[in-house]
Coordinates of C-alpha atoms and ligand atoms in Angstrom, one line a residue:
M504 CA -63.0 70.9 -44.2
P505 CA -61.2 69.2 -46.4
V506 CA -57.3 68.3 -46.3
S507 CA -54.9 69.9 -48.0
L508 CA -51.3 69.7 -48.4
L509 CA -48.0 72.6 -48.0
G510 CA -47.1 74.3 -50.9
A511 CA -42.9 75.0 -51.3
A512 CA -43.6 78.5 -50.1
E513 CA -45.0 77.6 -46.8
I514 CA -42.4 74.8 -46.4
R515 CA -39.6 77.2 -46.7
R516 CA -41.7 79.3 -43.8
L517 CA -42.6 76.6 -41.8
A518 CA -38.8 75.7 -41.8
A519 CA -37.2 79.6 -41.6
D520 CA -40.1 79.8 -38.5
L521 CA -39.1 76.9 -36.3
D522 CA -35.1 77.9 -37.2
V523 CA -34.3 74.6 -39.1
T524 CA -31.6 74.5 -41.7
P525 CA -32.4 70.6 -43.3
T526 CA -29.3 68.3 -42.6
K527 CA -27.3 65.5 -44.0
K528 CA -26.8 64.2 -41.0
L529 CA -30.9 63.3 -40.2
G530 CA -30.8 63.0 -44.5
Q531 CA -33.4 65.7 -44.4
N532 CA -34.6 66.8 -47.7
F533 CA -38.1 68.3 -47.3
V534 CA -41.2 67.3 -50.6
V535 CA -42.1 70.6 -51.6
D536 CA -44.4 68.9 -54.9
A537 CA -47.8 68.3 -54.0
N538 CA -48.4 65.7 -56.8
T539 CA -45.3 63.3 -55.7
V540 CA -46.6 63.0 -52.0
R541 CA -50.0 61.9 -53.6
K542 CA -48.2 59.9 -55.9
I543 CA -46.6 57.5 -52.8
V544 CA -49.7 57.4 -51.7
Q545 CA -50.9 55.9 -54.9
A546 CA -48.8 53.9 -55.0
A547 CA -49.5 52.5 -51.5
R548 CA -52.8 52.4 -51.8
V549 CA -53.6 54.2 -49.0
S550 CA -57.1 54.2 -48.2
A551 CA -59.5 55.8 -45.8
S552 CA -59.7 52.9 -43.3
D553 CA -56.3 52.4 -42.9
R554 CA -53.8 52.7 -40.0
V555 CA -50.9 54.5 -41.5
V556 CA -46.9 54.9 -39.5
E557 CA -44.5 57.5 -40.9
I558 CA -41.2 57.3 -40.0
G559 CA -39.4 61.0 -40.0
P560 CA -42.6 63.3 -41.0
G561 CA -40.5 66.5 -41.3
L562 CA -42.7 69.8 -41.7
G563 CA -45.7 67.3 -42.7
S564 CA -45.7 66.7 -46.7
L565 CA -45.9 63.6 -47.1
T566 CA -48.4 63.2 -43.2
L567 CA -50.7 65.5 -44.9
A568 CA -51.3 63.5 -48.0
I569 CA -51.6 60.4 -45.8
L570 CA -54.5 62.7 -44.3
E571 CA -56.1 63.5 -47.4
A572 CA -56.6 59.8 -48.2
G573 CA -58.9 59.5 -45.0
A574 CA -56.2 57.5 -42.9
S575 CA -55.3 57.9 -39.5
V576 CA -51.6 58.2 -38.8
V577 CA -48.4 57.9 -36.6
A578 CA -45.0 59.2 -37.3
V579 CA -42.1 59.0 -36.0
E580 CA -39.9 62.1 -35.9
I581 CA -36.6 62.1 -33.9
D582 CA -36.2 66.3 -34.8
H583 CA -38.0 67.7 -31.5
R584 CA -38.7 70.6 -33.3
L585 CA -40.7 69.4 -36.3
A586 CA -41.9 66.5 -34.1
A587 CA -44.0 69.1 -31.8
R588 CA -44.7 71.4 -35.0
L589 CA -46.8 68.9 -36.5
P590 CA -50.1 68.2 -35.1
E591 CA -50.2 72.4 -35.2
T592 CA -49.7 71.8 -38.9
T593 CA -51.9 69.3 -39.7
A594 CA -54.6 70.7 -37.4
A595 CA -54.2 74.8 -39.4
H596 CA -54.3 71.9 -42.9
G597 CA -57.8 71.0 -41.9
V598 CA -57.0 67.4 -39.8
A599 CA -59.2 66.1 -37.1
E600 CA -57.0 66.3 -33.7
D601 CA -57.3 62.6 -33.0
R602 CA -56.2 61.3 -36.6
L603 CA -52.3 62.6 -35.6
T604 CA -50.4 60.7 -32.9
V605 CA -46.3 62.0 -32.9
I606 CA -44.0 60.3 -31.3
D607 CA -41.1 62.2 -30.3
A608 CA -37.7 59.3 -30.8
D609 CA -35.1 58.2 -32.9
A610 CA -37.3 55.4 -35.1
L611 CA -33.9 52.8 -34.5
Q612 CA -35.3 52.6 -30.8
V613 CA -39.3 52.3 -31.0
R614 CA -40.9 49.4 -29.9
E615 CA -44.6 50.3 -29.7
L616 CA -46.6 51.6 -31.9
P617 CA -50.2 53.3 -30.8
G618 CA -53.0 51.0 -33.1
E619 CA -51.0 49.0 -34.8
P620 CA -50.9 50.5 -38.3
E621 CA -50.5 48.1 -40.9
V622 CA -49.3 50.4 -43.2
L623 CA -46.1 52.0 -43.7
V624 CA -45.3 55.1 -45.8
A625 CA -41.8 57.2 -45.2
N626 CA -39.6 59.4 -47.1
L627 CA -36.8 57.7 -45.5
P628 CA -33.6 60.0 -44.0
Y629 CA -31.3 57.8 -46.3
N630 CA -28.5 57.2 -43.9
V631 CA -30.3 54.9 -42.1
S632 CA -33.1 53.3 -44.5
V633 CA -32.2 49.9 -44.5
P634 CA -31.7 49.1 -40.6
V635 CA -35.4 51.7 -40.2
L636 CA -36.6 49.5 -42.1
L637 CA -35.5 46.1 -40.9
H638 CA -36.1 47.0 -37.6
F639 CA -39.9 47.9 -38.5
L640 CA -40.5 44.7 -39.6
E641 CA -39.4 42.8 -36.9
T642 CA -40.2 45.1 -34.3
F643 CA -44.3 45.0 -35.7
P644 CA -45.5 41.9 -37.1
F645 CA -49.2 43.8 -37.5
L646 CA -46.9 45.9 -40.1
R647 CA -48.6 44.0 -43.4
R648 CA -47.6 46.2 -46.4
G649 CA -46.3 50.0 -47.2
V650 CA -44.4 52.3 -49.7
V651 CA -41.2 54.3 -48.9
M652 CA -39.0 56.1 -50.9
V653 CA -35.1 55.7 -50.6
Q654 CA -31.8 56.1 -52.2
A655 CA -32.2 54.5 -55.9
E656 CA -29.2 52.2 -54.9
V657 CA -30.9 51.4 -52.2
G658 CA -34.1 51.2 -54.2
E659 CA -32.7 48.7 -56.1
R660 CA -31.2 46.1 -53.8
L661 CA -33.7 45.9 -51.8
A662 CA -36.0 44.5 -54.6
A663 CA -33.0 42.8 -56.3
P664 CA -33.1 39.1 -57.3
P665 CA -30.8 36.7 -56.8
G666 CA -28.4 36.3 -59.4
S667 CA -28.4 40.3 -59.7
K668 CA -25.3 42.4 -59.9
V669 CA -26.8 44.4 -56.7
Y670 CA -28.8 41.4 -55.1
G671 CA -26.8 41.5 -50.8
A672 CA -27.7 41.1 -47.9
P673 CA -30.1 43.7 -47.6
S674 CA -31.9 42.4 -50.0
V675 CA -32.0 38.5 -48.7
K676 CA -32.8 40.3 -45.4
A677 CA -35.9 42.1 -46.8
A678 CA -37.6 39.1 -48.5
W679 CA -37.6 37.0 -45.2
Y680 CA -40.4 39.3 -45.1
G681 CA -42.3 39.4 -48.1
P682 CA -41.9 40.5 -52.0
W683 CA -40.6 43.6 -52.6
R684 CA -41.1 45.7 -55.9
L685 CA -39.9 49.1 -57.8
A686 CA -42.8 51.3 -57.6
G687 CA -41.4 54.4 -59.5
T688 CA -38.6 57.2 -59.8
V689 CA -38.6 61.1 -57.9
S690 CA -37.2 63.5 -59.8
R691 CA -34.1 65.4 -57.2
Q692 CA -36.3 68.8 -57.7
V693 CA -39.1 68.0 -55.7
F694 CA -36.9 68.4 -52.6
W695 CA -35.5 71.4 -50.7
P696 CA -32.6 70.9 -50.8
V697 CA -32.3 69.0 -53.5
P698 CA -29.9 65.7 -52.4
N699 CA -27.7 65.0 -54.5
V700 CA -28.5 60.9 -55.1
D701 CA -31.6 60.0 -57.8
S702 CA -34.4 58.1 -55.5
V703 CA -37.2 55.4 -56.0
L704 CA -40.2 54.8 -54.9
V705 CA -39.7 50.9 -53.6
G706 CA -43.2 48.7 -52.1
F707 CA -43.2 46.0 -50.1
E708 CA -46.5 43.0 -48.8
R709 CA -45.5 41.3 -45.9
D710 CA -46.2 37.2 -46.3
A711 CA -49.5 36.2 -45.1
V712 CA -47.7 33.5 -43.2
P713 CA -44.5 33.9 -42.2
R714 CA -41.1 32.0 -42.9
G715 CA -40.3 31.0 -39.3
D716 CA -39.9 31.7 -35.4
E717 CA -37.4 34.9 -34.4
E718 CA -34.7 32.1 -33.6
L719 CA -34.8 30.6 -37.2
R720 CA -34.6 34.4 -38.3
R721 CA -31.7 35.4 -36.3
R722 CA -29.6 31.9 -37.3
T723 CA -31.0 33.0 -41.0
F724 CA -29.1 36.8 -40.8
A725 CA -26.3 35.6 -38.9
I726 CA -25.8 32.9 -42.1
V727 CA -26.6 36.1 -44.7
D728 CA -23.9 38.1 -43.5
A729 CA -21.1 35.4 -43.6
A730 CA -22.1 35.0 -46.7
F731 CA -21.5 38.3 -47.7
Q732 CA -19.3 39.4 -46.0
Q733 CA -16.5 37.3 -48.3
R734 CA -18.9 37.5 -51.2
R735 CA -16.5 36.5 -54.0
K736 CA -16.2 33.4 -51.7
M737 CA -17.7 30.1 -52.6
L738 CA -19.6 29.3 -49.5
R739 CA -18.2 26.3 -48.0
Q740 CA -14.9 28.6 -47.1
A741 CA -17.2 31.6 -46.5
L742 CA -19.5 29.9 -44.0
A743 CA -16.7 27.9 -42.9
G744 CA -16.8 30.1 -39.4
V745 CA -21.8 29.0 -39.6
L746 CA -21.5 26.1 -39.7
G747 CA -19.2 23.9 -37.7
G748 CA -16.2 25.4 -37.9
S749 CA -14.0 23.8 -41.2
A750 CA -14.5 23.9 -45.2
A751 CA -15.4 20.6 -44.7
A752 CA -18.1 20.3 -42.0
A753 CA -20.0 23.7 -44.3
S754 CA -19.8 22.0 -47.8
E755 CA -21.6 18.4 -45.5
A756 CA -23.9 21.1 -44.0
L757 CA -24.6 22.6 -47.0
E758 CA -24.9 19.4 -49.0
R759 CA -27.5 18.3 -46.9
A760 CA -29.4 21.6 -47.1
G761 CA -29.5 21.0 -51.4
V762 CA -27.0 23.8 -51.8
D763 CA -24.0 23.6 -54.5
P764 CA -21.4 24.1 -51.7
T765 CA -19.4 26.1 -54.9
S766 CA -21.6 28.6 -54.9
R767 CA -21.7 32.3 -54.2
G768 CA -23.9 34.1 -51.8
E769 CA -25.3 36.0 -54.5
Q770 CA -26.7 32.9 -56.4
L771 CA -29.3 31.9 -53.3
S772 CA -32.6 33.3 -52.3
I773 CA -34.4 33.5 -49.7
D774 CA -36.1 30.0 -49.6
D775 CA -31.7 28.6 -50.2
F776 CA -30.9 30.9 -47.0
V777 CA -33.7 29.9 -45.1
R778 CA -32.9 25.7 -45.8
I779 CA -29.1 26.0 -44.4
A780 CA -30.3 28.0 -41.5
A781 CA -33.2 25.3 -40.3
L782 CA -30.6 22.5 -40.4
Ligands
LIG1010 N1 -41.3 63.2 -44.9 C1 -40.8 64.2 -45.2 C2 -40.9 64.8 -46.1 O1 -41.5 63.7 -47.4 O2 -40.9 66.0 -46.9 C3 -39.2 65.1 -44.7 C4 -38.3 63.9 -45.1 S1 -36.4 63.6 -45.0 C5 -35.9 62.4 -46.2 C6 -36.6 62.5 -43.3 C7 -37.0 62.6 -42.5 O3 -37.2 61.5 -41.1 C8 -36.3 64.2 -41.4 O4 -37.7 65.0 -40.9 C9 -35.7 63.5 -40.2 O5 -35.3 65.0 -38.8 C10 -36.2 62.2 -39.4 N2 -35.4 61.3 -39.2 C11 -33.7 61.1 -39.7 N3 -33.9 60.1 -38.9 C12 -34.8 59.6 -38.2 C13 -34.9 58.8 -36.7 N4 -34.2 58.2 -36.7 N5 -36.1 58.5 -36.7 C14 -37.0 59.0 -36.7 N6 -36.8 60.2 -37.7 C15 -36.0 60.9 -38.4

C-alpha cells in the first residue's frame, strides 16, 4: 500500500479530535501543504535506505513525506497527545509499524536515538531551534547531514560567513560541525496557524573528520561566547577573561594563534577560533 500524505482538512480534524490548539510556547505551526513537505524531503535527499530522525513531528505531515520516500523515522515529540497519536496516523496512511519509532520527550533532553539515524529532517519549534540543533550535533556523532526549517533570521545566521552582518555565536558553533547552506524559502501560507515570521530551509553536512575532541570543542565554544558577548570590543579586551586574565595576556595569546588582537569576533572563522582554543 503506498504512503499517502495528510491534507489540510485532515490536519484540522486530527487536532480537533485530540483537543490540540496549537501553542506558541511549543512553536506549533503545522505544515498543511503536501508540496512543502515533499520539497523538504527532496532538499534533504532522503532515500529508501536512510534512517531519519525528526524533531517535533506534530500531527505527522513531514513524517509521512519522509516515510513516503521509503526511509525509516525516529520522531521525538514533546507534546504527549501528538506523540501518542502519531503511530495511528502513519498506520492509517499506509506505513508499516516497524518503520516508525516515537520518542515522547523533550528533544533537548534526549541522549539516545535507536538505530543511529544518519539524517536529521525537521520543521523545528522556533523558540528552541538553535539549542536543539547544537544538542543533536553534539550528542549524536552518527548524524551525518540534515535539512531543517527554521525562522528566516535563524537560518541566515546559521549559514552566515565571517564578516557578514548576521554572523554570530550560532554561526561559528554550527560551523564547528561542518558547512551549512540555505536550501530554500517557505511561504507563511503553508502553515496552520500562519506564523508572523518567515521561514527558510537550511542544510548541513557534517565534516568527515571532526575538528577536535570534546575538550577542544568546549574550549572553542567558551571563547566564541566570550568574543560575541562583547562583539563591539576588540578581541584582546573581549577575551581577556578567558585568555590569561588581562588584555596584554590575551594579546600575546592571540598573536601566537596568528590572530590580530585588535580584530573583532565577527571577523574570525571557526578555524581562527579553534587555533586560539588549541593554544
Ligand atoms: N513537523 C510538524 C509539521 O511540520 O507540521 C510540526 C512542526 S511544529 C513547527 C514544531 C513541533 O515541535 C510541534 O509538534 C511541537 O509540539 C514540537 N516541539 C516543541 N518543542 C519541542 C521539544 N523541545 N522537543 C520535541 N518536540 C518539540
